[in-house]
């Protein structure tokens, strides 16, 4: 799905909201800690002895909650995120290295609230996310290498998680599982496809 199509989906969702429900539309900002990794990276690059670890970075974005039922919202979001992992002991890259992948991510989530009142309730969420790669680098002791041609420009992931809102504030935890391969097989010669995976802790404010 292209960026234009993804935004079109969000626009259609907004049009589908009834005038009465539109009065309850909420929006806000979120930010927090994004802990990412690439499962099976060592096996894919053919270096099974590679020591890999997760990469922790900050994520920031915004959301709009479109009510479709008393306790159910469709929630389009827009985030800037960074993904990747750290690795040591590579034959091709000496020293301590970090795969740095930057994305503009557009989740479209279904959010079910346990109570009708938004200001004090727990909730669960799930849905797809469409991400668009903006840069891809391997940064290490020997310098920085651009690998944009080795990484696909788009990615589809599945997000699920939950949280709690209190007043205008909210806190939530999410799991993001990549559904599409991040590597371009015609460029980056791997023994298998690899996908992004992340755990996120977010805090936000609702306007």
mmCIF file of C-alpha atoms in Angstrom:
data_model
loop_
_atom_site.group_PDB
_atom_site.id
_atom_site.type_symbol
_atom_site.label_atom_id
_atom_site.label_comp_id
_atom_site.label_asym_id
_atom_site.label_seq_id
_atom_site.Cartn_x
_atom_site.Cartn_y
_atom_site.Cartn_z
ATOM 1 C CA UNK A 1 0.000 0.000 0.000
ATOM 2 C CA UNK A 2 1.356 3.404 -0.980
ATOM 3 C CA UNK A 3 1.390 6.433 1.303
ATOM 4 C CA UNK A 4 -1.344 8.064 -0.803
ATOM 5 C CA UNK A 5 -3.607 5.011 -0.472
ATOM 6 C CA UNK A 6 -3.011 4.745 3.274
ATOM 7 C CA UNK A 7 -4.040 8.369 3.802
ATOM 8 C CA UNK A 8 -7.072 7.772 1.573
ATOM 9 C CA UNK A 9 -8.171 4.955 3.897
ATOM 10 C CA UNK A 10 -7.989 7.309 6.880
ATOM 11 C CA UNK A 11 -9.956 9.956 4.989
ATOM 12 C CA UNK A 12 -12.712 7.480 4.149
ATOM 13 C CA UNK A 13 -12.862 6.398 7.796
ATOM 14 C CA UNK A 14 -13.348 10.016 8.795
ATOM 15 C CA UNK A 15 -16.115 10.523 6.256
ATOM 16 C CA UNK A 16 -17.864 7.382 7.543
ATOM 17 C CA UNK A 17 -18.225 8.832 11.060
ATOM 18 C CA UNK A 18 -21.754 10.085 11.686
ATOM 19 C CA UNK A 19 -22.322 13.800 12.493
ATOM 20 C CA UNK A 20 -23.459 12.903 16.011
ATOM 21 C CA UNK A 21 -20.394 10.772 16.656
ATOM 22 C CA UNK A 22 -18.151 13.450 15.166
ATOM 23 C CA UNK A 23 -18.804 15.573 18.244
ATOM 24 C CA UNK A 24 -16.878 12.966 20.272
ATOM 25 C CA UNK A 25 -13.812 12.866 18.011
ATOM 26 C CA UNK A 26 -10.635 13.121 20.071
ATOM 27 C CA UNK A 27 -7.025 13.644 19.118
ATOM 28 C CA UNK A 28 -3.686 13.993 20.787
ATOM 29 C CA UNK A 29 0.041 13.329 20.903
ATOM 30 C CA UNK A 30 2.003 10.275 22.006
ATOM 31 C CA UNK A 31 5.640 9.554 22.620
ATOM 32 C CA UNK A 32 7.773 6.997 24.359
ATOM 33 C CA UNK A 33 10.348 4.249 24.198
ATOM 34 C CA UNK A 34 10.567 2.016 21.131
ATOM 35 C CA UNK A 35 12.597 -1.185 21.629
ATOM 36 C CA UNK A 36 13.200 -2.938 18.312
ATOM 37 C CA UNK A 37 15.016 -5.961 16.955
ATOM 38 C CA UNK A 38 15.266 -8.075 13.793
ATOM 39 C CA UNK A 39 14.669 -11.754 14.645
ATOM 40 C CA UNK A 40 16.949 -14.300 12.924
ATOM 41 C CA UNK A 41 19.274 -11.544 11.672
ATOM 42 C CA UNK A 42 22.408 -13.557 12.469
ATOM 43 C CA UNK A 43 21.129 -16.624 10.621
ATOM 44 C CA UNK A 44 20.007 -14.552 7.644
ATOM 45 C CA UNK A 45 23.417 -12.952 7.135
ATOM 46 C CA UNK A 46 25.110 -16.339 7.512
ATOM 47 C CA UNK A 47 26.949 -15.492 10.742
ATOM 48 C CA UNK A 48 25.312 -17.650 13.402
ATOM 49 C CA UNK A 49 27.905 -16.587 15.983
ATOM 50 C CA UNK A 50 26.858 -12.957 15.713
ATOM 51 C CA UNK A 51 25.969 -11.336 19.041
ATOM 52 C CA UNK A 52 22.776 -9.303 18.524
ATOM 53 C CA UNK A 53 20.744 -7.112 20.881
ATOM 54 C CA UNK A 54 17.728 -4.834 20.681
ATOM 55 C CA UNK A 55 17.870 -1.130 19.883
ATOM 56 C CA UNK A 56 16.065 1.377 22.145
ATOM 57 C CA UNK A 57 15.045 4.749 20.682
ATOM 58 C CA UNK A 58 12.336 7.377 21.112
ATOM 59 C CA UNK A 59 9.121 7.469 19.078
ATOM 60 C CA UNK A 60 6.766 10.417 18.677
ATOM 61 C CA UNK A 61 3.483 10.926 16.872
ATOM 62 C CA UNK A 62 -0.157 11.886 16.959
ATOM 63 C CA UNK A 63 -3.559 10.243 16.687
ATOM 64 C CA UNK A 64 -7.229 10.887 15.944
ATOM 65 C CA UNK A 65 -9.901 8.716 17.600
ATOM 66 C CA UNK A 66 -13.018 8.321 15.418
ATOM 67 C CA UNK A 67 -15.955 6.812 17.353
ATOM 68 C CA UNK A 68 -17.898 4.096 15.524
ATOM 69 C CA UNK A 69 -19.777 2.690 18.553
ATOM 70 C CA UNK A 70 -20.283 3.537 22.216
ATOM 71 C CA UNK A 71 -16.979 2.011 23.325
ATOM 72 C CA UNK A 72 -15.241 1.427 19.988
ATOM 73 C CA UNK A 73 -12.995 3.829 18.068
ATOM 74 C CA UNK A 74 -11.113 3.628 14.811
ATOM 75 C CA UNK A 75 -7.826 5.381 15.472
ATOM 76 C CA UNK A 76 -5.555 6.512 12.619
ATOM 77 C CA UNK A 77 -2.097 7.553 13.815
ATOM 78 C CA UNK A 78 1.067 9.059 12.381
ATOM 79 C CA UNK A 79 4.444 8.254 13.969
ATOM 80 C CA UNK A 80 8.118 8.810 13.337
ATOM 81 C CA UNK A 81 9.908 5.673 14.505
ATOM 82 C CA UNK A 82 13.341 4.110 14.263
ATOM 83 C CA UNK A 83 13.904 0.379 14.102
ATOM 84 C CA UNK A 84 16.809 -2.041 13.734
ATOM 85 C CA UNK A 85 19.204 -3.752 16.131
ATOM 86 C CA UNK A 86 22.780 -3.806 17.430
ATOM 87 C CA UNK A 87 25.335 -6.495 16.603
ATOM 88 C CA UNK A 88 28.933 -7.387 17.451
ATOM 89 C CA UNK A 89 31.336 -9.930 15.981
ATOM 90 C CA UNK A 90 30.557 -9.609 12.282
ATOM 91 C CA UNK A 91 33.123 -10.622 9.673
ATOM 92 C CA UNK A 92 31.936 -7.847 7.335
ATOM 93 C CA UNK A 93 31.512 -5.083 9.961
ATOM 94 C CA UNK A 94 34.160 -4.847 12.659
ATOM 95 C CA UNK A 95 33.405 -3.724 16.206
ATOM 96 C CA UNK A 96 30.067 -2.657 17.676
ATOM 97 C CA UNK A 97 27.486 -1.835 14.968
ATOM 98 C CA UNK A 98 23.901 -0.610 14.830
ATOM 99 C CA UNK A 99 21.379 -1.123 12.033
ATOM 100 C CA UNK A 100 19.441 2.172 11.941
ATOM 101 C CA UNK A 101 16.142 2.095 10.044
ATOM 102 C CA UNK A 102 13.924 5.197 10.132
ATOM 103 C CA UNK A 103 10.230 5.086 9.208
ATOM 104 C CA UNK A 104 7.129 7.209 8.926
ATOM 105 C CA UNK A 105 4.491 4.840 10.303
ATOM 106 C CA UNK A 106 0.737 5.035 9.806
ATOM 107 C CA UNK A 107 -1.175 2.647 12.126
ATOM 108 C CA UNK A 108 -4.947 2.251 11.679
ATOM 109 C CA UNK A 109 -6.162 0.716 14.946
ATOM 110 C CA UNK A 110 -9.405 -0.511 16.429
ATOM 111 C CA UNK A 111 -9.553 0.645 20.063
ATOM 112 C CA UNK A 112 -12.083 -0.937 22.432
ATOM 113 C CA UNK A 113 -12.644 0.932 25.704
ATOM 114 C CA UNK A 114 -13.887 -0.970 28.760
ATOM 115 C CA UNK A 115 -16.053 2.025 29.741
ATOM 116 C CA UNK A 116 -17.919 4.634 27.722
ATOM 117 C CA UNK A 117 -16.162 7.472 29.571
ATOM 118 C CA UNK A 118 -12.866 8.198 27.802
ATOM 119 C CA UNK A 119 -11.374 10.007 30.794
ATOM 120 C CA UNK A 120 -10.881 6.988 33.065
ATOM 121 C CA UNK A 121 -10.878 3.565 31.419
ATOM 122 C CA UNK A 122 -8.695 0.730 30.283
ATOM 123 C CA UNK A 123 -8.620 -0.239 26.624
ATOM 124 C CA UNK A 124 -7.210 -2.742 24.156
ATOM 125 C CA UNK A 125 -6.122 -2.038 20.605
ATOM 126 C CA UNK A 126 -5.169 -3.911 17.444
ATOM 127 C CA UNK A 127 -4.727 -3.254 13.764
ATOM 128 C CA UNK A 128 -2.321 -2.904 10.845
ATOM 129 C CA UNK A 129 0.433 -0.326 10.437
ATOM 130 C CA UNK A 130 1.827 0.885 7.126
ATOM 131 C CA UNK A 131 5.418 2.147 7.332
ATOM 132 C CA UNK A 132 7.535 4.051 4.807
ATOM 133 C CA UNK A 133 11.307 3.871 5.100
ATOM 134 C CA UNK A 134 13.090 7.239 5.080
ATOM 135 C CA UNK A 135 16.670 6.097 5.740
ATOM 136 C CA UNK A 136 18.681 2.922 6.321
ATOM 137 C CA UNK A 137 22.235 2.843 7.658
ATOM 138 C CA UNK A 138 24.700 0.611 9.454
ATOM 139 C CA UNK A 139 26.638 2.719 11.959
ATOM 140 C CA UNK A 140 29.717 1.237 13.584
ATOM 141 C CA UNK A 141 33.279 1.656 14.746
ATOM 142 C CA UNK A 142 34.509 1.794 11.144
ATOM 143 C CA UNK A 143 32.041 4.536 10.173
ATOM 144 C CA UNK A 144 28.568 4.769 8.668
ATOM 145 C CA UNK A 145 27.389 2.790 5.633
ATOM 146 C CA UNK A 146 24.262 3.720 3.666
ATOM 147 C CA UNK A 147 22.109 0.640 2.908
ATOM 148 C CA UNK A 148 19.015 2.372 1.479
ATOM 149 C CA UNK A 149 19.075 0.168 -1.618
ATOM 150 C CA UNK A 150 19.052 -2.956 0.549
ATOM 151 C CA UNK A 151 15.875 -2.084 2.476
ATOM 152 C CA UNK A 152 12.345 -2.055 1.082
ATOM 153 C CA UNK A 153 10.617 1.290 0.943
ATOM 154 C CA UNK A 154 7.379 0.055 2.534
ATOM 155 C CA UNK A 155 6.457 -2.289 5.362
ATOM 156 C CA UNK A 156 3.237 -3.721 6.774
ATOM 157 C CA UNK A 157 3.056 -4.673 10.458
ATOM 158 C CA UNK A 158 0.448 -5.839 12.968
ATOM 159 C CA UNK A 159 0.068 -3.942 16.245
ATOM 160 C CA UNK A 160 -1.726 -5.099 19.374
ATOM 161 C CA UNK A 161 -1.647 -3.886 22.944
ATOM 162 C CA UNK A 162 -3.521 -2.038 25.648
ATOM 163 C CA UNK A 163 -3.465 0.909 27.958
ATOM 164 C CA UNK A 164 -5.249 3.124 30.435
ATOM 165 C CA UNK A 165 -6.489 6.705 30.220
ATOM 166 C CA UNK A 166 -6.868 8.996 33.230
ATOM 167 C CA UNK A 167 -8.183 12.448 32.537
ATOM 168 C CA UNK A 168 -6.453 13.755 29.433
ATOM 169 C CA UNK A 169 -3.418 11.547 29.996
ATOM 170 C CA UNK A 170 -2.858 7.985 28.815
ATOM 171 C CA UNK A 171 -0.266 5.239 29.035
ATOM 172 C CA UNK A 172 -0.043 2.127 26.897
ATOM 173 C CA UNK A 173 2.119 -0.790 25.841
ATOM 174 C CA UNK A 174 2.268 -2.253 22.334
ATOM 175 C CA UNK A 175 3.748 -5.168 20.432
ATOM 176 C CA UNK A 176 4.540 -4.647 16.739
ATOM 177 C CA UNK A 177 5.207 -7.647 14.509
ATOM 178 C CA UNK A 178 6.450 -7.116 10.948
ATOM 179 C CA UNK A 179 4.430 -9.004 8.339
ATOM 180 C CA UNK A 180 6.535 -8.156 5.286
ATOM 181 C CA UNK A 181 10.255 -8.676 4.694
ATOM 182 C CA UNK A 182 12.353 -5.554 5.216
ATOM 183 C CA UNK A 183 15.191 -6.645 2.908
ATOM 184 C CA UNK A 184 15.344 -6.295 -0.867
ATOM 185 C CA UNK A 185 16.441 -9.754 -2.001
ATOM 186 C CA UNK A 186 17.865 -8.436 -5.265
ATOM 187 C CA UNK A 187 20.262 -6.205 -3.299
ATOM 188 C CA UNK A 188 20.908 -7.547 0.183
ATOM 189 C CA UNK A 189 21.978 -11.182 -0.217
ATOM 190 C CA UNK A 190 20.486 -13.003 2.773
ATOM 191 C CA UNK A 191 19.782 -16.653 3.336
ATOM 192 C CA UNK A 192 16.207 -15.779 4.388
ATOM 193 C CA UNK A 193 13.846 -12.825 4.685
ATOM 194 C CA UNK A 194 13.975 -10.805 7.893
ATOM 195 C CA UNK A 195 11.271 -8.691 9.543
ATOM 196 C CA UNK A 196 11.108 -5.969 12.163
ATOM 197 C CA UNK A 197 9.746 -6.570 15.656
ATOM 198 C CA UNK A 198 9.270 -4.057 18.469
ATOM 199 C CA UNK A 199 7.876 -3.443 21.936
ATOM 200 C CA UNK A 200 6.733 0.099 22.703
ATOM 201 C CA UNK A 201 5.804 1.976 25.866
ATOM 202 C CA UNK A 202 3.927 5.199 25.100
ATOM 203 C CA UNK A 203 2.603 8.123 27.111
ATOM 204 C CA UNK A 204 0.224 10.655 25.651
ATOM 205 C CA UNK A 205 -2.091 13.573 26.092
ATOM 206 C CA UNK A 206 -5.561 13.927 24.592
ATOM 207 C CA UNK A 207 -6.751 17.335 23.361
#
